[in-house]
């Protein structure tokens, strides 16, 4: 069976990488950017790092700053309206996953027409490449700056769904760790646990390959060795840099191997309760992993080793349990080991969310198939 591997043709990485973006763009005969971001990043002045670079290279821009934490279909529609009004010929996302996912939706629909929901009924459904997209990343978590995934919320029916399309891949991705040093502690923690979830789910995915395995294992190692340090001290440049590489590697892995039940369940929590995606992943990761380990225990032994656990004198079962305990321990140390009930989740919504989770595209590559009742029970275990 053949496999396809998707990633951006160009990625600028490391401290002050954004200072190389203008020259890259100037060589591509692009004229005006629609910058897709959120109001906070504009208010604190971080977006000026991008706009100054554009201005220095005679590139015009207009800013759409209406992106919400769980981006909605309306965010995409509003962005499309401004795109048409401004005559922008390319899109730049600036921020974390919400900005990138919104920008992907705008760029894809602008080129292909219809509604973003039209592209969620399968994978790789668009016929034409999206409008040129550049992604400037400010968090070490979602890896949406380089993946073929976008997660969109339909507020009308309280659902959150993935769109998977090869044309989502940007022409340039920018991971500048200097843009991440001011990230608040809790956002650093939740995005970091999101990245760890990407790596773990990609490693146990039924679509994993040797390439995605290598990326996932190295991502786990980097994240586990640096997340606690960067949460404790956001100015730790070495840890910030390591985390950006870890989240990018995790993105390489899951963009090509896909994910599993942690994400399909987290999407529902985001859709119904508007909860932080990274926090939901952190809460669910060990419990879903406990379920999956019954099918692929050897994979969790590898994960234990990547987390720095000495498994030499352990049985397979002991090594698996050590990995699960280490995941929960890390989550507790960085402040993301919380209970769903404390976040407002109620049992009357569990069946609804469980059914939608099973229908979520991320469930297709989970290594062990679950019944509706089993998904409900995983939710309950974290209540």
Short mmCIF file of C-alpha atoms in Angstrom, two decimals:
data_model
loop_
_atom_site.label_atom_id
_atom_site.label_comp_id
_atom_site.label_asym_id
_atom_site.label_seq_id
_atom_site.Cartn_x
_atom_site.Cartn_y
_atom_site.Cartn_z
CA UNK A 1 0.00 0.00 0.00
CA UNK A 2 1.39 3.42 -0.98
CA UNK A 3 1.36 6.47 1.29
CA UNK A 4 1.37 10.22 0.68
CA UNK A 5 3.19 12.68 2.93
CA UNK A 6 2.06 16.32 3.14
CA UNK A 7 3.93 19.28 4.61
CA UNK A 8 4.73 22.88 3.61
CA UNK A 9 7.38 23.33 0.91
CA UNK A 10 9.05 26.04 3.03
CA UNK A 11 9.14 26.47 6.80
CA UNK A 12 11.06 29.26 8.52
CA UNK A 13 12.02 28.15 12.04
CA UNK A 14 13.84 29.47 15.08
CA UNK A 15 14.31 32.78 16.90
CA UNK A 16 13.38 35.82 14.73
CA UNK A 17 12.42 33.62 11.78
CA UNK A 18 9.69 36.12 10.88
CA UNK A 19 12.40 38.54 9.76
CA UNK A 20 13.01 36.28 6.75
CA UNK A 21 9.36 36.20 5.67
CA UNK A 22 9.23 39.47 3.71
CA UNK A 23 12.01 38.42 1.34
CA UNK A 24 10.32 35.06 0.75
CA UNK A 25 7.02 36.76 -0.07
CA UNK A 26 8.57 39.43 -2.25
CA UNK A 27 9.89 36.73 -4.59
CA UNK A 28 6.39 35.36 -5.18
CA UNK A 29 4.77 38.43 -6.81
CA UNK A 30 2.06 38.65 -4.16
CA UNK A 31 0.54 42.09 -3.59
CA UNK A 32 -1.96 42.29 -0.72
CA UNK A 33 -2.52 40.04 2.29
CA UNK A 34 -5.63 39.36 4.31
CA UNK A 35 -4.16 38.91 7.79
CA UNK A 36 -6.34 36.56 9.85
CA UNK A 37 -5.84 36.88 13.60
CA UNK A 38 -7.59 37.75 16.85
CA UNK A 39 -8.13 41.06 18.60
CA UNK A 40 -5.87 40.28 21.55
CA UNK A 41 -2.81 39.73 19.36
CA UNK A 42 -3.50 43.03 17.63
CA UNK A 43 -4.05 44.83 20.94
CA UNK A 44 -0.82 43.63 22.54
CA UNK A 45 1.16 44.67 19.47
CA UNK A 46 2.38 41.23 18.43
CA UNK A 47 0.81 41.48 14.96
CA UNK A 48 3.04 44.50 14.32
CA UNK A 49 5.96 42.05 14.03
CA UNK A 50 4.24 40.81 10.88
CA UNK A 51 2.91 44.09 9.51
CA UNK A 52 6.30 45.80 9.91
CA UNK A 53 7.88 43.00 7.89
CA UNK A 54 5.25 43.33 5.14
CA UNK A 55 5.60 47.11 4.98
CA UNK A 56 9.39 46.83 4.74
CA UNK A 57 8.94 44.76 1.60
CA UNK A 58 6.21 46.92 0.04
CA UNK A 59 3.41 44.44 0.65
CA UNK A 60 -0.04 45.78 1.39
CA UNK A 61 -2.42 44.20 3.90
CA UNK A 62 -5.81 44.34 5.59
CA UNK A 63 -6.52 42.77 8.98
CA UNK A 64 -9.42 40.52 9.95
CA UNK A 65 -9.19 40.19 13.75
CA UNK A 66 -12.51 38.50 14.54
CA UNK A 67 -11.19 34.96 15.10
CA UNK A 68 -12.70 33.18 18.13
CA UNK A 69 -10.91 30.57 20.31
CA UNK A 70 -13.04 27.78 18.76
CA UNK A 71 -13.31 29.23 15.23
CA UNK A 72 -16.77 29.22 13.72
CA UNK A 73 -18.26 28.99 10.27
CA UNK A 74 -19.22 32.67 10.66
CA UNK A 75 -15.57 33.60 11.25
CA UNK A 76 -14.80 32.12 7.84
CA UNK A 77 -17.76 33.84 6.19
CA UNK A 78 -16.81 37.21 7.69
CA UNK A 79 -13.23 36.74 6.55
CA UNK A 80 -14.39 35.89 3.03
CA UNK A 81 -16.42 39.09 2.93
CA UNK A 82 -13.41 41.23 3.87
CA UNK A 83 -11.22 39.30 1.42
CA UNK A 84 -13.56 40.18 -1.44
CA UNK A 85 -13.93 43.81 -0.36
CA UNK A 86 -10.19 44.35 -0.02
CA UNK A 87 -9.08 42.58 -3.21
CA UNK A 88 -6.40 40.71 -1.26
CA UNK A 89 -4.63 38.07 -3.33
CA UNK A 90 -3.27 35.92 -0.49
CA UNK A 91 -3.95 35.08 3.14
CA UNK A 92 -1.66 35.18 6.19
CA UNK A 93 -2.73 33.61 9.47
CA UNK A 94 -1.12 34.98 12.63
CA UNK A 95 -1.63 33.22 15.94
CA UNK A 96 -2.43 29.71 17.05
CA UNK A 97 -4.70 27.01 15.71
CA UNK A 98 -7.83 29.15 15.68
CA UNK A 99 -6.28 31.74 13.38
CA UNK A 100 -4.74 29.09 11.12
CA UNK A 101 -7.95 27.06 10.85
CA UNK A 102 -10.00 30.15 10.03
CA UNK A 103 -7.49 31.25 7.41
CA UNK A 104 -7.46 27.79 5.84
CA UNK A 105 -11.25 27.88 5.56
CA UNK A 106 -11.15 31.33 3.98
CA UNK A 107 -8.42 30.43 1.48
CA UNK A 108 -10.02 27.11 0.50
CA UNK A 109 -13.55 28.44 0.00
CA UNK A 110 -12.29 31.55 -1.80
CA UNK A 111 -10.70 29.34 -4.46
CA UNK A 112 -13.26 26.53 -4.60
CA UNK A 113 -16.58 28.14 -3.72
CA UNK A 114 -19.43 26.79 -1.62
CA UNK A 115 -19.40 26.56 2.17
CA UNK A 116 -16.63 25.20 4.41
CA UNK A 117 -19.04 22.49 5.60
CA UNK A 118 -19.09 21.12 2.03
CA UNK A 119 -15.50 19.97 2.49
CA UNK A 120 -16.12 18.06 5.72
CA UNK A 121 -17.99 15.08 4.22
CA UNK A 122 -14.84 13.20 3.28
CA UNK A 123 -11.14 13.95 2.85
CA UNK A 124 -9.32 15.98 0.20
CA UNK A 125 -12.58 17.08 -1.45
CA UNK A 126 -11.48 20.43 -2.91
CA UNK A 127 -10.78 20.50 -6.64
CA UNK A 128 -8.39 23.46 -6.79
CA UNK A 129 -5.50 24.74 -4.66
CA UNK A 130 -6.58 27.30 -2.09
CA UNK A 131 -5.61 30.95 -2.30
CA UNK A 132 -1.90 31.21 -1.38
CA UNK A 133 -1.67 30.81 2.40
CA UNK A 134 1.15 31.78 4.75
CA UNK A 135 0.96 30.76 8.40
CA UNK A 136 2.79 32.58 11.20
CA UNK A 137 2.60 30.55 14.38
CA UNK A 138 2.61 31.94 17.93
CA UNK A 139 1.88 28.81 20.01
CA UNK A 140 3.61 25.45 20.37
CA UNK A 141 0.57 23.23 20.22
CA UNK A 142 -1.87 22.73 17.37
CA UNK A 143 0.66 22.52 14.51
CA UNK A 144 -2.17 23.83 12.34
CA UNK A 145 0.43 26.07 10.71
CA UNK A 146 1.59 23.05 8.69
CA UNK A 147 -1.14 20.39 8.68
CA UNK A 148 -3.92 19.33 6.32
CA UNK A 149 -6.48 19.69 9.16
CA UNK A 150 -8.82 22.51 10.17
CA UNK A 151 -11.33 22.26 13.02
CA UNK A 152 -14.49 24.35 12.64
CA UNK A 153 -17.45 24.94 14.96
CA UNK A 154 -21.06 24.93 13.78
CA UNK A 155 -22.72 27.01 16.48
CA UNK A 156 -26.22 26.19 15.28
CA UNK A 157 -26.10 22.50 16.21
CA UNK A 158 -23.28 22.58 18.80
CA UNK A 159 -20.92 20.46 16.71
CA UNK A 160 -17.25 20.85 15.96
CA UNK A 161 -15.94 19.07 12.89
CA UNK A 162 -12.62 18.47 11.16
CA UNK A 163 -11.97 19.35 7.55
CA UNK A 164 -9.09 17.36 6.05
CA UNK A 165 -7.77 18.64 2.73
CA UNK A 166 -4.38 18.40 1.04
CA UNK A 167 -4.83 21.93 -0.31
CA UNK A 168 -4.70 23.33 3.23
CA UNK A 169 -0.91 23.05 3.21
CA UNK A 170 0.51 26.60 3.27
CA UNK A 171 3.14 27.82 0.84
CA UNK A 172 5.20 29.11 3.79
CA UNK A 173 4.97 28.32 7.49
CA UNK A 174 6.76 30.42 10.12
CA UNK A 175 7.63 29.11 13.59
CA UNK A 176 9.44 31.91 15.39
CA UNK A 177 10.02 30.98 19.03
CA UNK A 178 10.46 34.66 19.94
CA UNK A 179 6.76 35.16 19.15
CA UNK A 180 5.97 32.56 21.82
CA UNK A 181 7.87 33.87 24.85
CA UNK A 182 4.96 36.02 26.06
CA UNK A 183 2.45 33.17 25.95
CA UNK A 184 0.59 32.88 29.29
CA UNK A 185 1.34 29.86 31.48
CA UNK A 186 -2.02 28.15 31.03
CA UNK A 187 -2.02 28.60 27.24
CA UNK A 188 1.54 27.25 27.16
CA UNK A 189 0.36 24.22 29.15
CA UNK A 190 -2.78 23.47 27.14
CA UNK A 191 -1.11 23.90 23.76
CA UNK A 192 1.81 21.77 24.91
CA UNK A 193 -0.51 18.97 26.01
CA UNK A 194 -2.31 19.31 22.68
CA UNK A 195 1.01 18.69 20.92
CA UNK A 196 1.71 15.67 23.10
CA UNK A 197 -1.71 14.29 22.23
CA UNK A 198 -0.98 14.72 18.52
CA UNK A 199 2.22 12.73 18.87
CA UNK A 200 0.70 9.93 20.95
CA UNK A 201 -2.39 9.55 18.77
CA UNK A 202 -0.35 9.61 15.57
CA UNK A 203 2.01 6.96 16.93
CA UNK A 204 -0.82 4.52 17.73
CA UNK A 205 -2.87 5.40 14.62
CA UNK A 206 -3.79 2.66 12.18
CA UNK A 207 -2.37 4.90 9.42
CA UNK A 208 1.06 5.32 11.03
CA UNK A 209 4.15 4.88 8.84
CA UNK A 210 7.88 4.76 9.63
CA UNK A 211 8.11 8.48 8.80
CA UNK A 212 5.25 9.48 11.10
CA UNK A 213 6.55 7.13 13.79
CA UNK A 214 9.95 8.81 13.78
CA UNK A 215 8.39 12.28 13.97
CA UNK A 216 5.96 11.26 16.73
CA UNK A 217 8.55 9.62 18.98
CA UNK A 218 10.97 12.56 18.73
CA UNK A 219 8.06 14.95 19.38
CA UNK A 220 7.12 13.07 22.57
CA UNK A 221 10.72 13.23 23.76
CA UNK A 222 11.03 16.98 23.14
CA UNK A 223 7.66 17.86 24.66
CA UNK A 224 8.06 15.75 27.79
CA UNK A 225 11.56 17.12 28.39
CA UNK A 226 10.60 20.78 27.94
CA UNK A 227 6.94 21.47 28.66
CA UNK A 228 7.20 21.69 32.43
CA UNK A 229 10.20 24.03 32.17
CA UNK A 230 8.55 26.41 29.73
CA UNK A 231 5.33 26.53 31.77
CA UNK A 232 7.40 27.42 34.84
CA UNK A 233 9.41 30.06 32.95
CA UNK A 234 8.02 31.38 29.70
CA UNK A 235 11.25 33.27 29.04
CA UNK A 236 13.25 30.01 28.84
CA UNK A 237 14.37 30.42 25.22
CA UNK A 238 15.93 26.97 24.97
CA UNK A 239 12.75 25.25 26.15
CA UNK A 240 10.58 27.46 23.90
CA UNK A 241 12.69 26.55 20.89
CA UNK A 242 12.54 22.84 21.75
CA UNK A 243 8.76 23.03 22.14
CA UNK A 244 8.29 24.62 18.72
CA UNK A 245 10.26 21.77 17.15
CA UNK A 246 8.30 19.24 19.19
CA UNK A 247 4.92 20.61 18.14
CA UNK A 248 6.02 20.81 14.48
CA UNK A 249 7.21 17.19 14.51
CA UNK A 250 3.91 16.16 16.12
CA UNK A 251 2.16 18.02 13.32
CA UNK A 252 4.19 16.17 10.70
CA UNK A 253 3.09 12.94 12.34
CA UNK A 254 -0.63 13.51 12.73
CA UNK A 255 -1.12 15.45 9.51
CA UNK A 256 -0.16 12.26 7.72
CA UNK A 257 -1.19 9.49 10.16
CA UNK A 258 -4.30 11.26 11.50
CA UNK A 259 -5.54 11.01 15.09
CA UNK A 260 -8.02 9.08 17.23
CA UNK A 261 -10.67 9.19 19.93
CA UNK A 262 -8.99 11.83 22.09
CA UNK A 263 -9.49 14.39 19.36
CA UNK A 264 -12.88 13.18 18.21
CA UNK A 265 -14.14 13.44 21.81
CA UNK A 266 -12.40 16.76 22.49
CA UNK A 267 -14.04 18.24 19.40
CA UNK A 268 -17.45 17.56 20.93
CA UNK A 269 -16.53 19.18 24.23
CA UNK A 270 -15.43 22.23 22.28
CA UNK A 271 -18.58 22.29 20.18
CA UNK A 272 -21.05 21.91 23.05
CA UNK A 273 -19.25 23.72 25.89
CA UNK A 274 -16.78 25.97 24.03
CA UNK A 275 -13.93 24.55 26.11
CA UNK A 276 -10.24 24.91 25.33
CA UNK A 277 -9.26 22.22 22.83
CA UNK A 278 -5.84 21.62 24.38
CA UNK A 279 -7.33 21.33 27.86
CA UNK A 280 -9.89 18.77 26.65
CA UNK A 281 -7.13 16.72 25.04
CA UNK A 282 -5.07 16.86 28.24
CA UNK A 283 -8.01 15.63 30.31
CA UNK A 284 -8.83 12.75 27.97
CA UNK A 285 -5.39 11.59 26.79
CA UNK A 286 -4.48 9.10 29.53
CA UNK A 287 -8.00 7.61 29.68
CA UNK A 288 -8.30 7.06 25.92
CA UNK A 289 -4.74 5.71 25.93
CA UNK A 290 -5.75 3.21 28.63
CA UNK A 291 -8.51 2.01 26.29
CA UNK A 292 -6.19 1.84 23.26
CA UNK A 293 -3.35 0.13 25.11
CA UNK A 294 -5.39 -3.05 25.23
CA UNK A 295 -5.07 -3.21 21.43
CA UNK A 296 -1.52 -1.92 20.86
CA UNK A 297 0.41 -2.31 24.15
CA UNK A 298 3.76 -2.48 22.36
CA UNK A 299 3.24 1.04 21.05
CA UNK A 300 2.76 2.38 24.55
CA UNK A 301 5.96 0.66 25.64
CA UNK A 302 7.73 2.75 22.98
CA UNK A 303 5.94 5.86 24.26
CA UNK A 304 7.12 5.06 27.81
CA UNK A 305 10.72 4.91 26.57
CA UNK A 306 10.31 8.21 24.70
CA UNK A 307 9.06 9.75 27.96
CA UNK A 308 12.33 8.75 29.61
CA UNK A 309 11.02 5.75 31.55
CA UNK A 310 13.48 2.91 32.09
CA UNK A 311 11.44 -0.11 31.02
CA UNK A 312 14.27 -2.65 31.01
CA UNK A 313 13.12 -4.47 34.16
CA UNK A 314 9.40 -4.00 33.50
CA UNK A 315 6.81 -6.33 32.03
CA UNK A 316 4.84 -5.00 29.07
CA UNK A 317 1.90 -4.25 31.34
CA UNK A 318 4.08 -2.37 33.82
CA UNK A 319 5.64 -0.29 31.04
CA UNK A 320 2.23 0.59 29.62
CA UNK A 321 0.95 1.62 33.05
CA UNK A 322 4.08 3.68 33.61
CA UNK A 323 3.44 5.57 30.38
CA UNK A 324 -0.18 6.29 31.34
CA UNK A 325 0.85 7.44 34.80
CA UNK A 326 3.54 9.68 33.31
CA UNK A 327 1.02 11.34 30.99
CA UNK A 328 -1.30 12.10 33.90
CA UNK A 329 1.61 13.24 36.08
CA UNK A 330 2.81 15.71 33.44
CA UNK A 331 -0.74 17.01 33.00
CA UNK A 332 -1.01 17.56 36.75
CA UNK A 333 2.35 19.33 36.95
CA UNK A 334 1.38 21.85 34.26
CA UNK A 335 -2.12 22.40 35.61
CA UNK A 336 -4.28 20.66 33.01
CA UNK A 337 -5.38 17.60 34.97
CA UNK A 338 -8.91 18.77 35.64
CA UNK A 339 -12.35 17.17 35.88
CA UNK A 340 -14.93 17.68 33.16
CA UNK A 341 -17.70 18.24 35.71
CA UNK A 342 -15.75 21.16 37.16
CA UNK A 343 -15.73 22.73 33.69
CA UNK A 344 -19.52 22.56 33.42
CA UNK A 345 -19.87 19.28 31.55
CA UNK A 346 -23.09 17.42 32.44
CA UNK A 347 -23.96 13.76 31.99
CA UNK A 348 -27.12 14.51 29.99
CA UNK A 349 -24.94 15.57 27.02
CA UNK A 350 -22.59 12.56 27.08
CA UNK A 351 -24.58 10.33 24.72
CA UNK A 352 -24.97 13.17 22.21
CA UNK A 353 -21.24 13.91 22.31
CA UNK A 354 -20.27 10.25 22.19
CA UNK A 355 -22.33 9.63 19.05
CA UNK A 356 -20.84 12.67 17.34
CA UNK A 357 -17.36 11.55 18.40
CA UNK A 358 -17.87 8.20 16.68
CA UNK A 359 -18.95 10.07 13.54
CA UNK A 360 -15.89 12.34 13.67
CA UNK A 361 -13.27 11.67 10.98
CA UNK A 362 -10.53 11.40 13.61
CA UNK A 363 -12.16 8.22 14.95
CA UNK A 364 -11.43 6.33 11.74
CA UNK A 365 -7.78 5.72 12.61
CA UNK A 366 -8.13 4.96 16.31
CA UNK A 367 -6.41 1.59 16.90
CA UNK A 368 -9.29 0.06 18.87
CA UNK A 369 -12.93 0.41 17.89
CA UNK A 370 -15.31 1.53 20.62
CA UNK A 371 -19.03 1.20 21.13
CA UNK A 372 -21.20 4.17 22.03
CA UNK A 373 -21.30 2.98 25.63
CA UNK A 374 -17.50 2.70 25.79
CA UNK A 375 -17.08 6.30 24.61
CA UNK A 376 -19.63 7.44 27.19
CA UNK A 377 -17.71 5.56 29.88
CA UNK A 378 -14.44 7.25 28.90
CA UNK A 379 -16.14 10.62 29.29
CA UNK A 380 -17.56 9.49 32.66
CA UNK A 381 -14.13 8.38 33.90
CA UNK A 382 -12.95 11.99 33.54
CA UNK A 383 -16.06 13.62 35.02
#
